[in-house]
Amino acid sequence: MAKERIYPFAVASVRSMENKLLTKQKLLQMAEAKDAEEALRFLQDSDYGKTQIGDVHEFETMIQANLEEAYQAMGKLIPNEVFMDIFRFKNDYHNVKVLIKEEISKVNGRKFLIQGGSIPVEDLRKFFRERNYMEMPCIDEKAVEEAIELYAKTKNGRYIDTTLDRACFRVMSDAAEKLGIPYVATYVRKLADITNLKTLYRIYTLKRTEQELTESLVPGGEISAEALLHAFKSDNVAAALKETGYGRLCDSMELGFTAFEKACDDYLTEYVKEAKYKTLTPEPVAAYILAKETEAKCVRIIMTCKLHNIDAETIKERVREAYV
């Protein structure tokens, strides 16, 4: 995709679709609902209501259908498979992790598979069973075999997740750099950094080992593995990361993991919002997809909390910043 190419129709279409995004106010209203059923009614009155479900516990079906519709719509606006696939790869790799665990455990994992990947779920299931990597070029064959081998040696499912996560970020980073759109490449780098910061904080807080941290870090970010390991060994993780460009974000670590995770997501949302000031280039299309993914995460948090009778104030503390 040439850097100078413009997409006036795509941007105009996205601006129209943005009007259907859930505002922070609407999300907070859902959080304040008296129960899960009332929260669901708020959702049914929005764009999510296109998908009918039989029970409040099936809300994830609405989320997945809404996300897939967004992916499809953006794919039509930007006729470049790589552009959209960069945002879909993480769903492909999630599904491959599920399929590996299904194969190992002999327990059907269909309910854990999600839509929205670059490869339709049923096709991916078939290709994976056949080990037909020609039909799933985004999946790193060596990473799959390594994950299976490590599990066979250790019986620890963590290695399936970490091995495939690293492969996913390698694929995303390579695709983003080749795409040649700085906004997308920068987002992927920031996502890798944020992923590693969350991993670092979790492993540090749980008093796990340096080896586990090393094995869990994903590639593609700007913070070096050496800097992350140095922070891990220090007495004050946030202070050790002060000069990385994420110093202010890391200050929120002292508030606990839930608050830090929210701060990380809000940090990415603020970056995504920069696309609002673009009028002809494809950045707003990428931003819309990322906004939908954040919105879906918020809806998932609210509905899950409501089903577990968590109070409204606690839920509102967890609701991420909205794009609109």
Coordinates of C-alpha atoms in Angstrom, one line a residue:
M1 CA 0.0 0.0 0.0
A2 CA 1.6 3.3 -1.1
K3 CA 2.0 5.7 1.8
E4 CA 0.6 8.6 -0.2
R5 CA -2.6 6.8 -1.2
I6 CA -5.8 8.4 0.2
Y7 CA -9.1 6.9 1.2
P8 CA -11.7 9.6 1.4
F9 CA -14.7 7.2 1.0
A10 CA -13.3 4.9 3.7
V11 CA -12.7 7.7 6.2
A12 CA -16.2 9.2 5.6
S13 CA -17.8 5.7 6.1
V14 CA -15.8 5.2 9.4
R15 CA -16.9 8.6 10.7
S16 CA -20.5 7.6 10.2
M17 CA -19.9 4.2 11.9
E18 CA -18.3 6.0 14.9
N19 CA -21.7 7.4 15.8
K20 CA -22.8 3.8 16.7
L21 CA -19.9 3.2 19.1
L22 CA -20.9 3.1 22.8
T23 CA -20.0 6.2 24.7
K24 CA -18.4 6.2 28.1
Q25 CA -21.7 7.4 29.5
K26 CA -23.6 4.5 27.9
L27 CA -21.0 2.0 29.3
L28 CA -21.4 3.6 32.8
Q29 CA -25.2 3.3 32.5
M30 CA -24.7 -0.4 31.8
A31 CA -22.5 -0.7 34.9
E32 CA -25.2 1.0 37.0
A33 CA -27.9 -1.4 35.8
K34 CA -29.6 -3.3 38.7
D35 CA -28.7 -6.7 37.3
A36 CA -27.3 -8.5 34.2
E37 CA -30.6 -8.6 32.5
E38 CA -31.0 -4.8 32.6
A39 CA -27.5 -4.3 31.4
L40 CA -28.2 -6.6 28.5
R41 CA -31.2 -4.5 27.6
F42 CA -28.9 -1.5 27.2
L43 CA -26.8 -3.6 24.9
Q44 CA -29.8 -4.8 22.9
D45 CA -30.8 -1.2 22.3
S46 CA -27.4 -0.6 20.6
D47 CA -25.8 -2.0 17.5
Y48 CA -25.2 -5.2 19.4
G49 CA -28.9 -5.8 19.3
K50 CA -28.7 -7.1 15.7
T51 CA -27.7 -10.5 17.2
Q52 CA -30.5 -12.2 19.1
I53 CA -29.6 -14.5 22.0
G54 CA -31.8 -16.8 24.2
D55 CA -30.2 -16.1 27.5
V56 CA -28.1 -13.4 29.2
H57 CA -25.3 -15.8 29.6
E58 CA -24.9 -15.9 25.8
F59 CA -23.8 -12.2 25.6
E60 CA -20.4 -13.3 24.2
T61 CA -22.2 -14.3 21.0
M62 CA -23.4 -10.7 20.6
I63 CA -19.9 -9.4 21.1
Q64 CA -18.3 -11.8 18.6
A65 CA -20.9 -11.1 16.0
N66 CA -20.5 -7.4 16.4
L67 CA -16.7 -7.6 16.1
E68 CA -16.9 -9.8 13.1
E69 CA -19.3 -7.4 11.4
A70 CA -16.8 -4.6 12.1
Y71 CA -13.9 -6.6 10.7
Q72 CA -15.9 -7.4 7.5
A73 CA -17.0 -3.8 7.0
M74 CA -13.4 -2.4 7.4
G75 CA -12.1 -5.1 5.1
K76 CA -14.4 -3.8 2.3
L77 CA -13.3 -0.2 2.9
I78 CA -9.6 -1.0 2.7
P79 CA -9.0 -3.6 0.0
N80 CA -5.7 -4.8 1.4
E81 CA -5.8 -8.1 3.2
V82 CA -2.6 -7.4 5.2
F83 CA -4.0 -4.2 6.6
M84 CA -6.9 -6.0 8.3
D85 CA -5.1 -9.2 9.0
I86 CA -2.7 -7.5 11.3
F87 CA -5.6 -6.9 13.7
R88 CA -7.0 -10.4 13.1
F89 CA -3.8 -12.5 13.7
K90 CA -4.2 -12.4 17.5
N91 CA -7.6 -14.2 17.1
D92 CA -6.0 -16.8 14.8
Y93 CA -3.3 -17.5 17.4
H94 CA -5.8 -17.6 20.2
N95 CA -7.7 -20.3 18.3
V96 CA -4.6 -22.3 17.6
K97 CA -3.8 -22.3 21.3
V98 CA -7.3 -23.7 21.9
L99 CA -6.9 -26.3 19.2
I100 CA -3.5 -27.5 20.6
K101 CA -5.0 -27.8 24.1
E102 CA -8.1 -29.6 22.6
E103 CA -5.8 -32.1 20.8
I104 CA -3.8 -32.7 24.0
S105 CA -6.7 -33.0 26.4
K106 CA -9.1 -34.7 24.0
V107 CA -11.7 -32.3 25.4
N108 CA -13.8 -30.4 22.8
G109 CA -12.7 -26.7 22.9
R110 CA -15.3 -25.4 20.4
K111 CA -16.8 -23.0 23.0
F112 CA -13.5 -21.3 23.5
L113 CA -12.9 -20.6 19.8
I114 CA -13.6 -17.0 18.7
Q115 CA -14.6 -15.4 15.4
G116 CA -12.6 -12.5 13.9
G117 CA -9.5 -14.2 12.7
S118 CA -8.0 -14.0 9.3
I119 CA -9.0 -17.7 8.8
P120 CA -12.6 -18.7 9.4
V121 CA -12.8 -20.9 12.6
E122 CA -14.0 -24.1 10.9
D123 CA -11.4 -23.8 8.2
L124 CA -8.7 -23.2 10.8
R125 CA -9.9 -26.3 12.7
K126 CA -9.7 -28.4 9.6
F127 CA -6.3 -27.1 8.4
F128 CA -4.8 -27.5 11.9
R129 CA -5.9 -31.1 12.2
E130 CA -4.3 -31.8 8.8
R131 CA -1.3 -29.7 9.7
N132 CA -1.9 -27.9 6.4
Y133 CA 0.2 -24.8 7.0
M134 CA 0.0 -23.8 3.3
E135 CA -3.6 -22.9 4.0
M136 CA -2.8 -21.0 7.2
P137 CA 0.3 -19.0 6.3
C138 CA 0.1 -16.7 9.3
I139 CA 0.6 -19.6 11.7
D140 CA 4.2 -20.3 12.5
E141 CA 4.7 -24.1 12.0
K142 CA 7.8 -24.2 14.1
A143 CA 6.1 -22.4 17.0
V144 CA 3.2 -24.9 17.0
E145 CA 5.6 -27.9 17.1
E146 CA 7.7 -26.2 19.7
A147 CA 4.7 -25.5 21.9
I148 CA 3.5 -29.2 21.6
E149 CA 7.0 -30.5 22.4
L150 CA 7.5 -28.2 25.4
Y151 CA 4.2 -29.3 26.8
A152 CA 5.1 -33.0 26.3
K153 CA 8.3 -32.4 28.3
T154 CA 6.8 -30.3 31.1
K155 CA 3.1 -30.9 31.1
N156 CA 2.8 -27.2 31.7
G157 CA 0.2 -25.5 29.5
R158 CA 1.9 -22.1 30.1
Y159 CA 4.4 -23.0 27.3
I160 CA 1.6 -23.3 24.8
D161 CA 0.5 -19.8 25.5
T162 CA 4.0 -18.2 25.7
T163 CA 5.3 -19.9 22.6
L164 CA 2.3 -19.0 20.5
D165 CA 2.2 -15.4 21.9
R166 CA 5.8 -14.8 20.8
A167 CA 5.0 -16.2 17.4
C168 CA 1.9 -14.0 17.0
F169 CA 3.8 -10.8 17.8
R170 CA 6.6 -11.8 15.3
V171 CA 4.0 -12.2 12.6
M172 CA 2.1 -9.0 13.6
S173 CA 5.3 -6.9 13.7
D174 CA 6.7 -8.2 10.4
A175 CA 3.3 -7.5 8.7
A176 CA 3.0 -4.1 10.2
E177 CA 6.5 -3.0 9.1
K178 CA 5.9 -4.3 5.6
L179 CA 2.6 -2.5 5.4
G180 CA 4.4 0.8 5.6
I181 CA 1.8 2.7 7.6
P182 CA 3.7 4.3 10.6
Y183 CA 0.5 4.6 12.7
V184 CA -0.1 0.8 12.5
A185 CA 3.5 -0.1 13.0
T186 CA 3.7 2.1 16.1
Y187 CA 0.5 0.7 17.5
V188 CA 1.9 -2.9 17.2
R189 CA 5.2 -1.8 18.9
K190 CA 3.2 -0.1 21.7
L191 CA 1.0 -3.2 22.1
A192 CA 4.1 -5.4 22.4
D193 CA 5.5 -3.1 25.1
I194 CA 2.2 -3.0 27.0
T195 CA 1.9 -6.7 26.8
N196 CA 5.4 -7.1 28.3
L197 CA 4.8 -4.6 31.0
K198 CA 1.7 -6.4 32.1
T199 CA 3.6 -9.7 32.0
L200 CA 6.5 -8.2 34.0
Y201 CA 4.2 -6.8 36.7
R202 CA 2.2 -10.0 37.0
I203 CA 5.3 -12.2 37.3
Y204 CA 7.0 -9.8 39.7
T205 CA 3.9 -9.5 41.9
L206 CA 3.4 -13.3 42.0
K207 CA 7.1 -13.7 42.9
R208 CA 7.7 -16.0 39.9
T209 CA 11.1 -16.6 38.4
E210 CA 13.3 -14.6 36.1
Q211 CA 13.2 -17.6 33.7
E212 CA 9.5 -17.4 33.5
L213 CA 9.6 -13.7 32.6
T214 CA 12.3 -14.3 29.9
E215 CA 10.2 -17.1 28.4
S216 CA 7.0 -15.0 28.4
L217 CA 8.2 -11.7 26.8
V218 CA 7.0 -11.1 23.3
P219 CA 9.1 -9.5 20.5
G220 CA 8.3 -6.3 18.6
G221 CA 8.4 -3.7 21.3
E222 CA 10.8 -0.8 22.0
I223 CA 11.6 -1.7 25.6
S224 CA 14.5 -4.2 25.5
A225 CA 14.4 -7.5 27.3
E226 CA 17.5 -6.4 29.2
A227 CA 15.6 -3.3 30.5
L228 CA 12.6 -5.4 31.6
L229 CA 14.9 -8.0 33.3
H230 CA 16.7 -5.1 35.1
A231 CA 13.3 -3.8 36.4
F232 CA 12.3 -7.3 37.5
K233 CA 15.4 -7.6 39.6
S234 CA 15.1 -4.1 41.1
D235 CA 13.4 -3.1 44.3
N236 CA 11.1 -0.7 42.5
V237 CA 9.8 -1.8 39.1
A238 CA 8.2 1.5 38.2
A239 CA 11.3 3.5 39.1
A240 CA 13.5 1.2 37.0
L241 CA 11.2 1.8 34.0
K242 CA 11.0 5.5 34.4
E243 CA 13.2 6.3 31.4
T244 CA 11.5 3.9 29.0
G245 CA 8.8 6.3 27.8
Y246 CA 6.2 4.5 29.9
G247 CA 7.3 6.0 33.2
R248 CA 4.0 7.8 34.0
L249 CA 2.0 4.7 33.1
C250 CA 4.1 2.5 35.3
D251 CA 3.4 4.8 38.3
S252 CA -0.1 3.2 38.3
M253 CA 1.5 -0.2 39.2
E254 CA 1.2 0.9 42.9
L255 CA -2.6 0.8 42.6
G256 CA -2.7 -2.9 41.9
F257 CA -2.8 -5.1 38.8
T258 CA -6.5 -4.4 37.9
A259 CA -5.9 -0.6 37.9
F260 CA -2.6 -1.0 36.0
E261 CA -4.2 -3.1 33.3
K262 CA -6.9 -0.5 32.9
A263 CA -4.3 2.2 32.7
C264 CA -2.5 0.2 30.0
D265 CA -5.6 -0.1 27.9
D266 CA -6.5 3.6 28.4
Y267 CA -2.9 4.4 27.2
L268 CA -3.5 2.5 24.0
T269 CA -6.9 4.2 23.5
E270 CA -5.3 7.6 23.8
Y271 CA -2.9 6.7 21.0
V272 CA -5.7 5.3 18.9
K273 CA -7.6 8.6 19.3
E274 CA -4.9 10.4 17.4
A275 CA -6.5 9.0 14.2
K276 CA -9.5 11.3 14.7
Y277 CA -7.4 14.1 13.2
K278 CA -6.7 12.3 10.0
T279 CA -9.1 12.9 7.1
L280 CA -7.9 11.0 4.1
T281 CA -5.4 8.3 5.1
P282 CA -6.3 4.9 6.4
E283 CA -5.5 5.5 10.1
P284 CA -9.2 6.1 11.1
V285 CA -10.0 2.7 9.7
A286 CA -7.4 1.1 12.0
A287 CA -8.5 3.2 14.9
Y288 CA -12.1 2.1 14.4
I289 CA -11.2 -1.5 14.6
L290 CA -9.1 -0.9 17.8
A291 CA -12.0 1.1 19.2
K292 CA -14.4 -1.7 18.6
E293 CA -12.0 -4.2 20.3
T294 CA -11.7 -1.9 23.4
E295 CA -15.5 -1.5 23.4
A296 CA -16.0 -5.2 23.3
K297 CA -13.6 -5.6 26.2
C298 CA -15.6 -3.1 28.2
V299 CA -18.9 -4.8 27.5
R300 CA -17.4 -8.2 28.4
I301 CA -16.1 -6.8 31.7
I302 CA -19.5 -5.2 32.6
M303 CA -21.6 -8.2 31.7
T304 CA -19.2 -10.7 33.4
C305 CA -19.2 -8.5 36.6
K306 CA -23.0 -8.2 36.5
L307 CA -23.4 -11.9 36.3
H308 CA -21.2 -12.3 39.4
N309 CA -23.1 -9.6 41.3
I310 CA -20.2 -7.2 41.6
D311 CA -21.2 -3.7 42.7
A312 CA -21.6 -0.9 40.3
E313 CA -18.8 1.3 41.7
T314 CA -16.3 -1.5 41.3
I315 CA -17.4 -2.1 37.7
K316 CA -17.2 1.5 36.8
E317 CA -13.6 1.6 38.1
R318 CA -12.8 -1.1 35.6
V319 CA -14.5 0.4 32.5
R320 CA -11.9 1.6 30.0
E321 CA -11.9 4.9 28.3
A322 CA -14.1 5.0 25.2
Y323 CA -13.1 6.2 21.7
V324 CA -16.1 8.5 21.5

